[in-house]
PDB file of C-alpha atoms in Angstrom:
ATOM      1  CA  GLU I  13     100.638  82.511  53.593  1.00 90.00           C
ATOM      2  CA  PRO I  14     101.609  84.658  55.824  1.00 90.00           C
ATOM      3  CA  PRO I  15     104.726  83.727  58.490  1.00 91.00           C
ATOM      4  CA  THR I  16     103.834  82.387  62.052  1.00 92.00           C
ATOM      5  CA  LEU I  17     103.219  84.831  64.151  1.00 91.00           C
ATOM      6  CA  GLN I  18     104.965  83.566  68.241  1.00 91.00           C
ATOM      7  CA  ARG I  19     103.069  83.500  71.133  1.00 89.00           C
ATOM      8  CA  PRO I  20     103.703  86.570  72.920  1.00 91.00           C
ATOM      9  CA  LYS I  21     104.108  86.312  76.240  1.00 93.00           C
ATOM     10  CA  PHE I  22     102.291  86.777  79.104  1.00 94.00           C
ATOM     11  CA  LEU I  23     103.168  88.713  81.764  1.00 96.00           C
ATOM     12  CA  PRO I  24      99.973  89.491  83.911  1.00 96.00           C
ATOM     13  CA  ILE I  25     100.614  92.279  86.386  1.00 95.00           C
ATOM     14  CA  ILE I  26      99.266  91.875  90.014  1.00 95.00           C
ATOM     15  CA  ALA I  27      99.146  93.494  93.121  1.00 95.00           C
ATOM     16  CA  SER I  28      99.435  90.636  95.845  1.00 94.00           C
ATOM     17  CA  HIS I  29     101.203  86.823  95.993  1.00 94.00           C
ATOM     18  CA  ALA I  30      97.717  85.618  96.437  1.00 94.00           C
ATOM     19  CA  LEU I  31      97.363  86.850  92.544  1.00 94.00           C
ATOM     20  CA  ALA I  32     100.051  85.249  91.401  1.00 96.00           C
ATOM     21  CA  SER I  33      99.638  81.879  93.220  1.00 96.00           C
ATOM     22  CA  MET I  34      96.122  80.773  91.917  1.00 96.00           C
ATOM     23  CA  LEU I  35      97.712  82.207  87.975  1.00 95.00           C
ATOM     24  CA  ALA I  36     100.066  80.513  88.080  1.00 94.00           C
ATOM     25  CA  ARG I  37      98.661  77.156  89.534  1.00 93.00           C
ATOM     26  CA  LYS I  38      94.934  77.619  88.058  1.00 93.00           C
ATOM     27  CA  SER I  39      95.561  79.556  84.486  1.00 91.00           C
ATOM     28  CA  THR I  40      94.845  77.287  81.403  1.00 90.00           C
ATOM     29  CA  GLY I  41      97.174  79.036  79.278  1.00 89.00           C
ATOM     30  CA  GLN I  42     101.037  79.125  79.842  1.00 93.00           C
ATOM     31  CA  ILE I  43     102.393  82.660  82.772  1.00 96.00           C
ATOM     32  CA  ASP I  44     105.695  84.007  81.510  1.00 96.00           C
ATOM     33  CA  GLY I  45     106.068  85.548  84.627  1.00 97.00           C
ATOM     34  CA  PHE I  46     104.604  88.460  86.900  1.00 98.00           C
ATOM     35  CA  ILE I  47     105.114  91.788  86.684  1.00 97.00           C
ATOM     36  CA  VAL I  48     104.641  93.053  90.351  1.00 97.00           C
ATOM     37  CA  GLU I  49     103.266  96.514  90.827  1.00 95.00           C
ATOM     38  CA  ALA I  50     102.786  98.711  93.997  1.00 93.00           C
ATOM     39  CA  PRO I  51     100.111 101.315  94.801  1.00 92.00           C
ATOM     40  CA  THR I  52     103.294 103.977  93.986  1.00 89.00           C
ATOM     41  CA  ALA I  53     103.067 102.889  90.184  1.00 90.00           C
ATOM     42  CA  GLY I  54     101.322 105.399  87.678  1.00 88.00           C
ATOM     43  CA  GLY I  55      98.376 105.240  85.967  1.00 88.00           C
ATOM     44  CA  HIS I  56      96.303 102.551  87.001  1.00 88.00           C
ATOM     45  CA  ASN I  57      96.320 100.937  90.264  1.00 91.00           C
ATOM     46  CA  ALA I  58      94.850  97.949  92.170  1.00 92.00           C
ATOM     47  CA  PRO I  59      92.673  99.088  94.763  1.00 92.00           C
ATOM     48  CA  PRO I  60      93.474  98.405  98.416  1.00 94.00           C
ATOM     49  CA  ARG I  61      93.140  95.250  99.953  1.00 92.00           C
ATOM     50  CA  GLY I  62      90.198  95.705 102.728  1.00 91.00           C
ATOM     51  CA  ASN I  63      87.486  98.058 103.499  1.00 93.00           C
ATOM     52  CA  LEU I  64      88.072 101.583 101.405  1.00 93.00           C
ATOM     53  CA  GLN I  65      89.615 104.325 103.632  1.00 95.00           C
ATOM     54  CA  THR I  66      90.816 107.317 102.200  1.00 95.00           C
ATOM     55  CA  ASN I  67      92.920 110.945 102.819  1.00 96.00           C
ATOM     56  CA  GLU I  68      91.996 113.565 103.254  1.00 96.00           C
ATOM     57  CA  ARG I  69      92.446 114.144  99.357  1.00 94.00           C
ATOM     58  CA  GLY I  70      90.132 111.457  98.545  1.00 93.00           C
ATOM     59  CA  GLU I  71      92.944 109.233  98.184  1.00 95.00           C
ATOM     60  CA  PRO I  72      92.460 105.507  98.802  1.00 96.00           C
ATOM     61  CA  ILE I  73      95.115 105.046 101.510  1.00 96.00           C
ATOM     62  CA  TYR I  74      97.257 100.975 101.395  1.00 95.00           C
ATOM     63  CA  GLY I  75      98.437  99.769 104.138  1.00 93.00           C
ATOM     64  CA  GLU I  76     100.176  95.644 105.242  1.00 92.00           C
ATOM     65  CA  ARG I  77      97.937  93.864 102.953  1.00 92.00           C
ATOM     66  CA  ASP I  78      99.046  95.680  99.739  1.00 93.00           C
ATOM     67  CA  GLU I  79     102.766  95.267 100.174  1.00 93.00           C
ATOM     68  CA  VAL I  80     103.269  91.726  98.431  1.00 95.00           C
ATOM     69  CA  ASP I  81     105.191  88.885  99.534  1.00 96.00           C
ATOM     70  CA  LEU I  82     107.619  88.969  97.152  1.00 97.00           C
ATOM     71  CA  GLU I  83     109.425  85.762  98.487  1.00 97.00           C
ATOM     72  CA  ALA I  84     106.119  83.494  98.235  1.00 97.00           C
ATOM     73  CA  VAL I  85     106.198  85.225  94.299  1.00 97.00           C
ATOM     74  CA  LYS I  86     109.750  83.631  93.873  1.00 97.00           C
ATOM     75  CA  ALA I  87     108.863  80.244  95.504  1.00 97.00           C
ATOM     76  CA  LEU I  88     106.837  80.022  92.382  1.00 97.00           C
ATOM     77  CA  GLY I  89     109.975  80.009  89.978  1.00 96.00           C
ATOM     78  CA  LEU I  90     108.520  82.336  87.344  1.00 97.00           C
ATOM     79  CA  PRO I  91     110.449  85.327  86.719  1.00 98.00           C
ATOM     80  CA  PHE I  92     108.995  88.674  87.968  1.00 98.00           C
ATOM     81  CA  TRP I  93     109.583  92.164  87.499  1.00 98.00           C
ATOM     82  CA  LEU I  94     108.875  95.199  90.038  1.00 97.00           C
ATOM     83  CA  ALA I  95     107.044  98.593  89.077  1.00 96.00           C
ATOM     84  CA  GLY I  96     105.871 101.277  90.823  1.00 93.00           C
ATOM     85  CA  GLY I  97     108.744 103.487  91.516  1.00 90.00           C
ATOM     86  CA  THR I  98     111.399 100.931  90.990  1.00 93.00           C
ATOM     87  CA  GLY I  99     112.833 103.765  87.985  1.00 91.00           C
ATOM     88  CA  SER I 100     116.568 104.103  89.586  1.00 92.00           C
ATOM     89  CA  PRO I 101     119.328 102.775  89.911  1.00 95.00           C
ATOM     90  CA  GLU I 102     118.446 102.042  93.517  1.00 96.00           C
ATOM     91  CA  GLY I 103     115.225 100.954  92.814  1.00 95.00           C
ATOM     92  CA  LEU I 104     116.410  98.273  90.065  1.00 97.00           C
ATOM     93  CA  ARG I 105     119.250  97.489  92.488  1.00 97.00           C
ATOM     94  CA  ALA I 106     116.806  96.273  95.271  1.00 96.00           C
ATOM     95  CA  ALA I 107     114.448  94.178  92.692  1.00 97.00           C
ATOM     96  CA  LEU I 108     117.553  92.536  92.347  1.00 98.00           C
ATOM     97  CA  ASP I 109     118.539  91.954  95.732  1.00 97.00           C
ATOM     98  CA  ALA I 110     114.790  90.924  95.825  1.00 96.00           C
ATOM     99  CA  GLY I 111     115.504  87.908  93.525  1.00 97.00           C
ATOM    100  CA  ALA I 112     113.365  89.950  91.012  1.00 98.00           C
ATOM    101  CA  ALA I 113     114.376  89.242  86.827  1.00 98.00           C
ATOM    102  CA  GLY I 114     114.765  94.011  86.258  1.00 97.00           C
ATOM    103  CA  ILE I 115     112.485  96.303  86.745  1.00 97.00           C
ATOM    104  CA  GLN I 116     109.527  98.236  85.157  1.00 95.00           C
ATOM    105  CA  VAL I 117     109.574 101.879  84.104  1.00 92.00           C
ATOM    106  CA  GLY I 118     106.440 103.308  82.806  1.00 90.00           C
ATOM    107  CA  THR I 119     106.042 106.888  84.036  1.00 89.00           C
ATOM    108  CA  LEU I 120     109.759 107.971  82.985  1.00 88.00           C
ATOM    109  CA  PHE I 121     109.275 107.025  79.676  1.00 90.00           C
ATOM    110  CA  ALA I 122     105.585 108.658  79.549  1.00 91.00           C
ATOM    111  CA  TYR I 123     108.158 112.481  79.254  1.00 91.00           C
ATOM    112  CA  ALA I 124     110.683 111.279  77.447  1.00 93.00           C
ATOM    113  CA  ASP I 125     110.844 113.056  74.207  1.00 92.00           C
ATOM    114  CA  GLU I 126     109.060 109.772  72.148  1.00 94.00           C
ATOM    115  CA  SER I 127     106.343 109.625  73.791  1.00 92.00           C
ATOM    116  CA  GLY I 128     102.922 110.679  72.827  1.00 92.00           C
ATOM    117  CA  ILE I 129     101.398 113.329  75.349  1.00 92.00           C
ATOM    118  CA  GLU I 130     101.177 116.994  73.964  1.00 94.00           C
ATOM    119  CA  PRO I 131     104.385 118.434  74.145  1.00 95.00           C
ATOM    120  CA  SER I 132     103.152 121.674  76.570  1.00 95.00           C
ATOM    121  CA  LEU I 133     101.819 119.894  79.110  1.00 94.00           C
ATOM    122  CA  LYS I 134     105.152 117.317  79.099  1.00 95.00           C
ATOM    123  CA  ALA I 135     107.377 120.783  79.508  1.00 95.00           C
ATOM    124  CA  ARG I 136     105.272 121.964  82.428  1.00 96.00           C
ATOM    125  CA  VAL I 137     105.026 118.325  84.370  1.00 95.00           C
ATOM    126  CA  LEU I 138     108.802 118.309  84.027  1.00 95.00           C
ATOM    127  CA  GLU I 139     109.280 121.882  85.157  1.00 96.00           C
ATOM    128  CA  GLN I 140     107.188 121.266  88.011  1.00 96.00           C
ATOM    129  CA  ALA I 141     109.702 117.778  88.922  1.00 94.00           C
ATOM    130  CA  ARG I 142     112.505 119.534  87.994  1.00 96.00           C
ATOM    131  CA  ARG I 143     111.008 122.314  90.567  1.00 96.00           C
ATOM    132  CA  GLY I 144     110.071 119.780  93.253  1.00 95.00           C
ATOM    133  CA  GLU I 145     106.663 121.617  93.027  1.00 95.00           C
ATOM    134  CA  ILE I 146     104.601 118.221  91.382  1.00 94.00           C
ATOM    135  CA  ASP I 147     101.673 116.998  93.148  1.00 95.00           C
ATOM    136  CA  VAL I 148      99.968 113.907  91.681  1.00 94.00           C
ATOM    137  CA  VAL I 149      97.154 112.330  93.337  1.00 94.00           C
ATOM    138  CA  THR I 150      95.493 108.791  93.203  1.00 95.00           C
ATOM    139  CA  ASP I 151      91.788 109.377  91.824  1.00 92.00           C
ATOM    140  CA  LEU I 152      89.096 107.215  92.439  1.00 90.00           C
ATOM    141  CA  ARG I 153      87.208 108.862  89.911  1.00 84.00           C
ATOM    142  CA  ALA I 154      89.261 109.487  86.840  1.00 84.00           C
ATOM    143  CA  SER I 155      89.440 106.372  85.074  1.00 84.00           C
ATOM    144  CA  PRO I 156      86.013 104.417  83.788  1.00 76.00           C
ATOM    145  CA  THR I 157      87.160 101.468  84.814  1.00 81.00           C
ATOM    146  CA  GLY I 158      86.436 102.001  88.694  1.00 82.00           C
ATOM    147  CA  PHE I 159      90.331 101.874  89.688  1.00 88.00           C
ATOM    148  CA  PRO I 160      92.658 103.939  91.546  1.00 93.00           C
ATOM    149  CA  PHE I 161      93.992 106.261  88.433  1.00 92.00           C
ATOM    150  CA  LYS I 162      97.072 108.648  88.878  1.00 94.00           C
ATOM    151  CA  VAL I 163      96.741 112.363  87.854  1.00 94.00           C
ATOM    152  CA  VAL I 164      98.957 115.203  87.998  1.00 94.00           C
ATOM    153  CA  GLN I 165      97.493 118.232  89.068  1.00 95.00           C
ATOM    154  CA  LEU I 166      98.328 121.030  86.234  1.00 94.00           C
ATOM    155  CA  GLU I 167      96.253 124.060  86.160  1.00 92.00           C
ATOM    156  CA  GLY I 168      94.171 124.630  83.204  1.00 91.00           C
ATOM    157  CA  THR I 169      93.080 120.728  83.110  1.00 91.00           C
ATOM    158  CA  ASN I 170      90.940 118.661  83.612  1.00 86.00           C
ATOM    159  CA  SER I 171      92.425 117.368  87.058  1.00 89.00           C
ATOM    160  CA  GLU I 172      90.511 120.792  88.131  1.00 89.00           C
ATOM    161  CA  ARG I 173      87.565 119.793  90.195  1.00 86.00           C
ATOM    162  CA  GLY I 174      85.368 122.887  87.824  1.00 89.00           C
ATOM    163  CA  GLN I 175      87.671 121.856  84.406  1.00 87.00           C
ATOM    164  CA  TYR I 176      86.718 118.351  84.797  1.00 83.00           C
ATOM    165  CA  GLU I 177      83.176 119.184  85.761  1.00 84.00           C
ATOM    166  CA  ALA I 178      82.667 120.540  83.303  1.00 87.00           C
ATOM    167  CA  ARG I 179      83.906 118.928  80.460  1.00 81.00           C
ATOM    168  CA  LYS I 180      81.742 116.997  77.666  1.00 79.00           C
ATOM    169  CA  ARG I 181      81.229 113.055  78.706  1.00 71.00           C
ATOM    170  CA  VAL I 182      82.306 111.435  75.305  1.00 71.00           C
ATOM    171  CA  CYS I 183      83.451 107.948  76.832  1.00 66.00           C
ATOM    172  CA  ASP I 184      79.831 107.457  79.218  1.00 63.00           C
ATOM    173  CA  LEU I 185      79.412 103.758  78.172  1.00 67.00           C
ATOM    174  CA  GLY I 186      83.377 102.304  79.121  1.00 66.00           C
ATOM    175  CA  TYR I 187      83.514 100.061  76.093  1.00 69.00           C
ATOM    176  CA  LEU I 188      83.603 101.279  72.442  1.00 65.00           C
ATOM    177  CA  ARG I 189      80.045 102.046  70.456  1.00 65.00           C
ATOM    178  CA  THR I 190      82.132 101.017  67.013  1.00 68.00           C
ATOM    179  CA  ALA I 191      84.668  98.823  65.991  1.00 70.00           C
ATOM    180  CA  TYR I 192      87.858 100.825  65.646  1.00 70.00           C
ATOM    181  CA  LYS I 193      90.704  99.607  63.109  1.00 74.00           C
ATOM    182  CA  ARG I 194      93.698 101.106  61.929  1.00 76.00           C
ATOM    183  CA  ALA I 195      95.580 100.601  58.724  1.00 75.00           C
TER     184      ALA I 195
END
């Protein structure tokens, strides 16, 4: 007989204290805490609240309404972790001072030796970062989810508009066509 599995912790990623409050009150399952993600986080971000406005590069503009009221999250009595621009000793100190249990770090680990990013691409991005020349765009079209997505601008990749437009589309449905299972 297979061993009994323990239920994993459920830590919803939130970008507003109103969402945290609603989840804590109305969830039919147990919530073990929250990941509070700022728009500076790598990967996907919540879109800005209110009418979408963009800057000259086409990036969404975030404002005061997008700042999470950490006191309101803390008042829910559940642990929370801050994500998005917190991956430093100073970020951790600020998170702990705000009442967080800690921080979530993602982008730093994406570029670790053990990550699955193609090594030559990783090396090029890290070299740009070392020179202080890294350019990251919050793209509204990069992800099939419809959520803004961080894209490193790197020559010879789909971050270049021409290459992006010319690439063969293989994920045009937004879901898998056939079931996929790993051994």
